[in-house]
Tab-separated table of C-alpha atoms and ligand atoms in Angstrom:
chain	number	residue	atom	x	y	z
A	1	MET	CA	-28.798	32.688	40.986
A	2	LYS	CA	-26.409	34.895	39.095
A	3	THR	CA	-23.298	33.568	37.291
A	4	ILE	CA	-20.245	35.981	37.325
A	5	GLY	CA	-17.126	35.863	35.483
A	6	VAL	CA	-13.704	37.346	36.702
A	7	LEU	CA	-10.645	38.046	34.557
A	8	THR	CA	-7.254	39.827	35.014
A	9	SER	CA	-5.939	41.758	31.736
A	10	GLY	CA	-3.035	43.983	30.544
A	11	GLY	CA	-0.041	44.282	32.682
A	12	ASP	CA	-0.155	42.451	35.868
A	13	ALA	CA	0.053	44.237	39.184
A	14	PRO	CA	0.494	42.909	42.712
A	15	GLY	CA	-2.907	42.787	44.535
A	16	MET	CA	-4.676	41.142	41.379
A	17	ASN	CA	-4.534	37.820	43.288
A	18	ALA	CA	-6.211	39.542	46.306
A	19	ALA	CA	-8.893	40.976	43.983
A	20	ILE	CA	-9.524	37.583	42.516
A	21	ARG	CA	-9.927	36.195	45.767
A	22	ALA	CA	-12.594	38.923	46.867
A	23	VAL	CA	-14.621	38.394	43.683
A	24	VAL	CA	-14.916	34.654	44.127
A	25	ARG	CA	-15.548	34.701	47.916
A	26	SER	CA	-18.081	37.519	47.767
A	27	ALA	CA	-19.919	36.158	44.893
A	28	ILE	CA	-20.127	32.630	46.535
A	29	TYR	CA	-21.117	34.351	49.647
A	30	HIS	CA	-24.016	35.865	47.835
A	31	ASN	CA	-24.975	32.403	46.356
A	32	CYS	CA	-23.454	33.087	42.908
A	33	LYS	CA	-21.645	31.061	40.546
A	34	VAL	CA	-18.191	32.155	39.638
A	35	TYR	CA	-16.079	31.413	36.492
A	36	GLY	CA	-12.524	32.576	36.691
A	37	ILE	CA	-11.404	33.339	32.833
A	38	GLU	CA	-7.769	32.643	32.062
A	39	GLN	CA	-5.444	35.025	30.215
A	40	GLY	CA	-7.713	37.951	29.943
A	41	TYR	CA	-9.647	38.837	26.884
A	42	GLU	CA	-7.731	36.307	24.772
A	43	GLY	CA	-9.022	33.511	27.180
A	44	LEU	CA	-12.458	34.861	27.148
A	45	ILE	CA	-12.612	34.597	23.354
A	46	ASN	CA	-11.172	31.011	23.546
A	47	ALA	CA	-13.592	29.875	26.487
A	48	LYS	CA	-10.660	29.248	28.920
A	49	PHE	CA	-13.032	29.158	31.735
A	50	LYS	CA	-12.801	27.428	35.033
A	51	GLU	CA	-15.590	27.235	37.856
A	52	MET	CA	-14.132	28.547	40.943
A	53	ASN	CA	-14.879	27.527	44.528
A	54	LEU	CA	-13.728	28.868	47.929
A	55	SER	CA	-10.434	26.654	47.704
A	56	SER	CA	-9.715	27.971	44.205
A	57	VAL	CA	-8.650	31.197	45.823
A	58	ALA	CA	-6.978	29.674	48.973
A	59	ASP	CA	-3.393	30.996	49.843
A	60	ILE	CA	-3.277	33.503	47.157
A	61	VAL	CA	-4.039	36.806	48.941
A	62	HIS	CA	-0.406	37.421	49.761
A	63	ARG	CA	0.798	36.296	46.363
A	64	GLY	CA	2.263	38.731	43.385
A	65	GLY	CA	1.055	38.032	39.816
A	66	THR	CA	-2.212	36.689	38.792
A	67	VAL	CA	-3.411	33.074	39.220
A	68	LEU	CA	-5.807	33.681	36.312
A	69	ARG	CA	-2.718	34.736	34.165
A	70	THR	CA	-3.112	37.851	32.106
A	71	ALA	CA	-2.788	38.759	28.150
A	72	ARG	CA	-2.900	41.234	25.738
A	73	SER	CA	-5.397	40.409	22.991
A	74	GLU	CA	-5.433	42.165	19.552
A	75	GLU	CA	-8.573	39.938	18.449
A	76	PHE	CA	-10.711	41.373	21.284
A	77	LYS	CA	-9.956	45.086	20.085
A	78	THR	CA	-11.987	44.274	17.051
A	79	GLU	CA	-15.847	44.031	16.851
A	80	GLU	CA	-15.701	40.649	15.540
A	81	GLY	CA	-13.425	39.522	18.679
A	82	GLN	CA	-16.036	41.282	21.054
A	83	LYS	CA	-18.873	39.482	19.501
A	84	LYS	CA	-17.097	36.024	20.017
A	85	ALA	CA	-16.687	36.966	23.517
A	86	LYS	CA	-19.997	37.837	24.115
A	87	ASN	CA	-21.280	34.529	22.522
A	88	VAL	CA	-18.963	32.538	24.888
A	89	LEU	CA	-20.166	34.299	27.735
A	90	ASP	CA	-23.838	33.671	26.622
A	91	VAL	CA	-22.993	29.873	26.288
A	92	PHE	CA	-21.830	29.677	29.994
A	93	GLY	CA	-24.684	31.740	31.278
A	94	ILE	CA	-22.525	34.521	32.495
A	95	ASP	CA	-24.710	37.456	33.431
A	96	GLY	CA	-21.984	39.895	34.762
A	97	LEU	CA	-18.210	40.213	34.492
A	98	VAL	CA	-15.512	41.725	36.572
A	99	VAL	CA	-12.245	42.884	34.668
A	100	ILE	CA	-9.355	43.593	36.620
A	101	GLY	CA	-6.711	45.675	34.652
A	102	GLY	CA	-5.437	49.064	33.490
A	103	ASP	CA	-6.997	51.738	31.167
A	104	GLY	CA	-7.015	49.685	28.246
A	105	SER	CA	-8.657	46.654	30.043
A	106	ILE	CA	-11.378	48.779	31.352
A	107	ALA	CA	-12.038	50.142	27.820
A	108	GLY	CA	-12.581	46.799	26.669
A	109	ALA	CA	-14.973	46.099	29.652
A	110	GLN	CA	-16.919	49.114	28.214
A	111	LYS	CA	-17.156	47.343	24.890
A	112	LEU	CA	-18.690	44.394	26.656
A	113	ASN	CA	-21.312	46.623	28.244
A	114	GLU	CA	-22.146	48.307	24.931
A	115	ILE	CA	-23.009	44.881	23.583
A	116	GLY	CA	-25.199	43.734	26.506
A	117	ILE	CA	-22.829	42.067	28.987
A	118	ALA	CA	-22.857	43.735	32.557
A	119	THR	CA	-19.264	44.428	33.130
A	120	ILE	CA	-17.481	46.377	36.061
A	121	GLY	CA	-13.813	47.302	35.979
A	122	VAL	CA	-11.456	47.265	38.773
A	123	PRO	CA	-8.248	49.291	38.341
A	124	GLY	CA	-4.948	47.275	38.457
A	125	THR	CA	-2.030	48.942	37.095
A	126	ILE	CA	1.502	49.673	38.852
A	127	ASP	CA	1.474	52.903	36.669
A	128	ASN	CA	-1.359	54.421	38.681
A	129	ASP	CA	-2.497	56.290	35.532
A	130	LEU	CA	-6.143	56.488	36.051
A	131	GLU	CA	-7.335	60.142	36.947
A	132	TYR	CA	-10.760	58.793	38.551
A	133	THR	CA	-9.006	56.826	41.278
A	134	ASP	CA	-6.364	58.067	43.835
A	135	TYR	CA	-4.908	54.500	43.813
A	136	ALA	CA	-4.897	51.587	41.401
A	137	ILE	CA	-3.992	48.097	42.806
A	138	GLY	CA	-0.286	47.323	42.576
A	139	PHE	CA	0.891	50.905	42.745
A	140	ASP	CA	1.806	50.768	46.595
A	141	THR	CA	3.742	47.596	46.173
A	142	ALA	CA	5.495	48.977	43.120
A	143	ILE	CA	6.692	52.142	44.931
A	144	ASN	CA	7.492	50.080	47.912
A	145	THR	CA	9.960	47.899	45.692
A	146	VAL	CA	11.424	50.969	44.146
A	147	VAL	CA	12.075	52.655	47.506
A	148	ASP	CA	13.702	49.352	48.767
A	149	ALA	CA	15.856	49.327	45.458
A	150	ILE	CA	16.930	53.029	45.795
A	151	SER	CA	17.911	52.646	49.341
A	152	LYS	CA	20.555	50.155	48.172
A	153	ILE	CA	21.467	52.187	45.075
A	154	ARG	CA	22.081	55.243	47.474
A	155	ASP	CA	24.512	53.069	49.411
A	156	THR	CA	26.891	52.391	46.566
A	157	SER	CA	26.260	56.093	45.249
A	158	SER	CA	27.546	57.519	48.586
A	159	SER	CA	30.474	55.114	48.489
A	160	HIS	CA	31.673	56.315	45.081
A	161	GLY	CA	30.528	59.599	45.192
A	162	ARG	CA	28.505	59.074	42.128
A	163	VAL	CA	25.311	60.135	40.544
A	164	ASN	CA	22.932	57.386	40.075
A	165	ILE	CA	19.913	57.749	37.712
A	166	VAL	CA	17.013	55.248	38.384
A	167	GLU	CA	14.583	54.500	35.552
A	168	VAL	CA	11.364	53.368	36.758
A	169	MET	CA	7.983	52.308	35.018
A	170	GLY	CA	5.281	54.771	33.676
A	171	ARG	CA	4.854	55.103	30.096
A	172	HIS	CA	2.733	58.422	30.314
A	173	CYS	CA	2.517	58.930	33.936
A	174	GLY	CA	5.043	60.009	36.583
A	175	ASP	CA	3.556	58.806	39.606
A	176	ILE	CA	5.930	56.016	40.434
A	177	ALA	CA	9.037	58.393	39.973
A	178	LEU	CA	7.308	61.211	41.892
A	179	TYR	CA	6.374	59.281	44.911
A	180	CYS	CA	9.522	57.402	45.065
A	181	GLY	CA	11.612	60.361	44.364
A	182	LEU	CA	9.933	62.109	47.332
A	183	ALA	CA	10.091	58.964	49.502
A	184	GLY	CA	13.787	58.194	48.508
A	185	GLY	CA	15.232	61.800	48.865
A	186	ALA	CA	15.990	62.201	45.055
A	187	GLU	CA	17.726	65.495	44.022
A	188	SER	CA	15.507	65.477	40.983
A	189	ILE	CA	12.380	63.566	39.593
A	190	ILE	CA	12.011	63.499	35.765
A	191	VAL	CA	8.434	62.697	34.754
A	192	PRO	CA	6.693	62.691	31.122
A	193	GLU	CA	4.129	65.318	32.258
A	194	ILE	CA	6.691	68.179	32.762
A	195	PRO	CA	9.705	68.938	30.503
A	196	HIS	CA	13.014	68.704	32.188
A	197	ASP	CA	15.809	71.058	31.781
A	198	ILE	CA	19.114	69.002	32.097
A	199	ASP	CA	21.171	72.151	33.305
A	200	ASP	CA	18.767	72.463	36.167
A	201	VAL	CA	19.214	69.062	37.116
A	202	CYS	CA	23.158	69.306	36.757
A	203	ARG	CA	22.951	72.633	38.935
A	204	LYS	CA	21.394	70.807	41.797
A	205	ILE	CA	24.228	68.104	41.453
A	206	ILE	CA	26.993	70.530	41.574
A	207	ARG	CA	25.399	72.430	44.501
A	208	GLY	CA	24.814	69.158	46.402
A	209	LYS	CA	28.570	68.103	45.935
A	210	ASN	CA	29.838	71.725	46.747
A	211	ARG	CA	28.301	71.384	50.335
A	212	GLY	CA	29.689	67.783	50.711
A	213	LYS	CA	26.785	65.565	49.571
A	214	LEU	CA	28.173	62.182	48.975
A	215	HIS	CA	25.304	60.655	46.927
A	216	SER	CA	23.115	61.919	44.168
A	217	LEU	CA	19.996	60.165	43.069
A	218	ILE	CA	17.666	60.928	40.395
A	219	LEU	CA	14.396	59.227	39.770
A	220	MET	CA	13.093	59.128	36.017
A	221	ALA	CA	10.019	57.754	34.525
A	222	GLU	CA	10.504	55.574	31.477
A	223	GLY	CA	8.128	57.872	29.538
A	224	ALA	CA	10.284	60.865	30.059
A	225	GLY	CA	13.094	59.235	27.755
A	226	SER	CA	16.200	57.249	28.381
A	227	ALA	CA	17.952	57.183	31.681
A	228	VAL	CA	21.418	56.044	29.967
A	229	GLU	CA	21.113	59.337	27.755
A	230	VAL	CA	20.434	61.465	30.728
A	231	ALA	CA	23.465	59.733	32.575
A	232	LYS	CA	25.673	60.664	29.732
A	233	LYS	CA	24.693	64.305	29.764
A	234	ILE	CA	25.116	64.649	33.260
A	235	GLU	CA	28.605	62.959	33.144
A	236	GLU	CA	29.765	65.303	30.576
A	237	LYS	CA	28.234	68.430	32.255
A	238	THR	CA	29.176	67.731	35.951
A	239	SER	CA	32.358	65.908	35.340
A	240	THR	CA	30.802	63.243	38.053
A	241	GLU	CA	30.716	59.555	37.338
A	242	THR	CA	27.145	58.662	36.386
A	243	ARG	CA	25.275	55.209	36.340
A	244	ALA	CA	21.918	54.460	35.169
A	245	THR	CA	19.919	51.669	36.366
A	246	ILE	CA	16.619	50.499	34.690
A	247	LEU	CA	14.511	48.712	37.282
A	248	GLY	CA	12.159	47.109	34.797
A	249	HIS	CA	9.781	44.307	35.720
A	250	ILE	CA	11.109	43.828	39.089
A	251	GLN	CA	8.455	46.368	39.860
A	252	ARG	CA	5.638	44.312	38.738
A	253	GLY	CA	6.304	41.475	40.875
A	254	GLY	CA	6.519	40.578	44.660
A	255	ASN	CA	4.015	40.231	47.506
A	256	PRO	CA	1.477	42.939	47.860
A	257	THR	CA	1.577	45.328	50.424
A	258	ALA	CA	-1.120	45.267	53.054
A	259	PHE	CA	-2.305	48.506	51.384
A	260	ASP	CA	-2.720	46.737	48.159
A	261	ARG	CA	-4.410	43.686	49.746
A	262	ILE	CA	-6.875	45.715	51.341
A	263	LEU	CA	-7.446	48.030	48.422
A	264	SER	CA	-8.007	44.874	46.203
A	265	SER	CA	-10.343	43.384	48.660
A	266	LYS	CA	-12.704	46.470	48.947
A	267	LEU	CA	-12.676	47.099	45.250
A	268	ALA	CA	-13.388	43.783	44.133
A	269	ALA	CA	-16.246	43.236	46.738
A	270	LYS	CA	-17.610	46.437	45.532
A	271	ALA	CA	-17.768	45.346	42.020
A	272	VAL	CA	-19.593	42.121	42.907
A	273	GLU	CA	-22.076	44.182	44.817
A	274	LEU	CA	-22.785	46.211	41.814
A	275	LEU	CA	-23.298	43.399	39.525
A	276	LEU	CA	-25.753	42.017	42.109
A	277	ASP	CA	-27.533	45.263	42.180
A	278	ASP	CA	-27.805	45.048	38.412
A	279	ARG	CA	-25.383	47.831	37.827
A	280	LYS	CA	-23.066	48.005	34.726
A	281	GLY	CA	-20.759	50.204	32.795
A	282	LEU	CA	-18.894	51.331	35.919
A	283	THR	CA	-15.551	51.261	37.294
A	284	VAL	CA	-14.533	51.087	40.997
A	285	GLY	CA	-12.039	53.125	42.638
A	286	ILE	CA	-11.061	54.983	45.815
A	287	LYS	CA	-11.265	58.890	46.275
A	288	CYS	CA	-10.515	60.509	49.435
A	289	ASN	CA	-10.509	57.213	50.994
A	290	GLU	CA	-14.074	56.550	49.953
A	291	ILE	CA	-14.624	53.520	47.450
A	292	VAL	CA	-16.435	54.894	44.434
A	293	ALA	CA	-17.978	53.749	41.345
A	294	VAL	CA	-17.837	55.839	38.239
A	295	GLU	CA	-19.089	55.359	34.844
A	296	ILE	CA	-16.392	54.121	32.711
A	297	GLU	CA	-16.914	56.601	29.888
A	298	LYS	CA	-16.488	59.499	32.254
A	299	ALA	CA	-13.518	57.845	34.156
A	300	LEU	CA	-11.673	57.249	30.705
A	301	SER	CA	-12.314	60.753	29.680
A	302	MET	CA	-10.638	62.222	32.636
A	303	GLU	CA	-7.154	63.079	31.891
A	304	LYS	CA	-4.446	61.906	34.582
A	305	GLN	CA	-3.007	64.751	36.204
A	306	LEU	CA	0.357	64.895	38.044
A	307	ASP	CA	-0.042	65.803	41.558
A	308	MET	CA	1.762	69.199	41.415
A	309	VAL	CA	1.547	69.683	45.278
A	310	THR	CA	3.456	66.641	45.807
A	311	TYR	CA	6.013	67.490	42.789
A	312	ASP	CA	6.558	70.916	44.314
A	313	LEU	CA	7.250	69.634	47.780
A	314	ALA	CA	9.683	67.122	46.472
A	315	GLY	CA	11.363	70.006	44.740
A	316	ILE	CA	11.550	72.224	47.907
A	317	LEU	CA	12.798	69.316	50.061
A	318	SER	CA	15.706	68.521	47.704
A	319	ILE	CA	17.227	72.106	47.551
B	401	ADP	P1	-3.781	47.752	30.412
B	401	ADP	O1	-5.136	47.219	30.693
B	401	ADP	O2	-2.797	47.428	31.398
B	401	ADP	O3	-3.795	49.286	30.115
B	401	ADP	P2	-3.521	47.397	27.725
B	401	ADP	O4	-3.903	48.786	27.251
B	401	ADP	O5	-2.716	46.429	26.857
B	401	ADP	O6	-3.244	47.085	29.086
B	401	ADP	O7	-5.026	46.466	27.575
B	401	ADP	C1	-5.114	45.222	27.643
B	401	ADP	C2	-6.056	44.617	26.514
B	401	ADP	O8	-7.497	45.319	26.737
B	401	ADP	C3	-5.717	44.855	25.291
B	401	ADP	O9	-4.737	43.892	24.819
B	401	ADP	C4	-7.107	44.708	24.553
B	401	ADP	O10	-7.291	43.233	24.430
B	401	ADP	C5	-8.060	45.255	25.554
B	401	ADP	N1	-8.300	46.618	25.146
B	401	ADP	C6	-7.411	47.800	25.290
B	401	ADP	N2	-7.978	48.716	24.611
B	401	ADP	C7	-9.160	48.418	24.106
B	401	ADP	C8	-10.331	49.152	23.436
B	401	ADP	N3	-10.074	50.326	23.106
B	401	ADP	N4	-11.111	48.347	22.894
B	401	ADP	C9	-11.477	47.131	23.373
B	401	ADP	N5	-10.555	46.416	24.049
B	401	ADP	C10	-9.396	47.089	24.410
B	402	F6P	O1	1.217	49.363	32.131
B	402	F6P	C1	1.942	49.145	33.174
B	402	F6P	C2	3.426	48.878	32.484
B	402	F6P	O2	4.216	48.234	33.570
B	402	F6P	C3	4.198	50.011	32.063
B	402	F6P	O3	4.735	50.898	32.896
B	402	F6P	C4	5.200	49.441	31.160
B	402	F6P	O4	5.776	50.300	30.263
B	402	F6P	C5	4.630	48.308	30.486
B	402	F6P	O5	3.727	47.884	31.307
B	402	F6P	C6	5.403	47.144	29.940
B	402	F6P	O6	4.645	46.132	29.812
B	402	F6P	P1	4.999	44.801	29.339
B	402	F6P	O7	6.584	44.502	29.560
B	402	F6P	O8	4.080	43.891	29.974
B	402	F6P	O9	4.844	44.792	27.668
């Protein structure tokens, strides 16, 4: 019988609970013992382990957040911290580990592989900033939350004839801004990957106004600068009242969408299957609707590219 551990790490993402449930239930189905590790790598170093059973993951498939909680751990980034983590895993007889988190968490998983702990990564981050997978857990829920918010902002934008600029998450990656800009009919989308020209943004606003448009929505990723600053410039250059809204952590919470629950379940079950096949050093994902497993080193060396086809389409549809 194998013993498997599971932890969530880094920024939380809706769907992490569905992934934990799938790890626990599929491991038990295959006669494994499973430990839930609380608070990511911090809890791993400090042996915050609890044995999981079928009931431990009841009633969580639909909940946001993570029942195992999450953390960022500076200590785990050091060799010393990683050795401590390995020692604890050895004491509990854990043969394999599933790490659910973003690129940092998956980089941490690879460190454990290098020192002899079979570890598989599961991508969980609303930023969707991992090139090797089309979707990470949480992204779909986050974009639905944002689209709901911008529909509301559009109402007030029309009532007042204002420009509304909405800042969304994405430190290095414009996916949330891009997909929500397209889905929400934004006039302009400002992302970190592409330098923006404020005069282009203003020209679009003025053209829209001149043909009788009442609202003007701009989606901006946090990594592209400050929405408040951009709002000031727009107001100056277009003489149109402009408001900035920073959506913030509302994007990280809420019940996961059906898409995220299904994705989480499939990815996490695949991670367990790989550990049972004595595989390690891999991270799972979805590419062209297929569940894939990619070597962590290769996956993390791939630079995230903005989907230019979608970006250009959003530009065409917002002329
Ligand atoms: P995310 O997983 O959401 O990208 P972070 O980048 O904050 O979030 O990473 C989460 C945790 O993963 C960090 O606090 C740290 O403990 C661990 N981690 C990140 N990068 C590395 C690394 N290069 N080596 C070892 N551990 C890492
Ligand atoms: O990595 C996901 C993310 O939501 C980023 O978009 C954001 O910048 C960051 O986490 C904020 O993280 P926290 O508030 O947890 O430090």
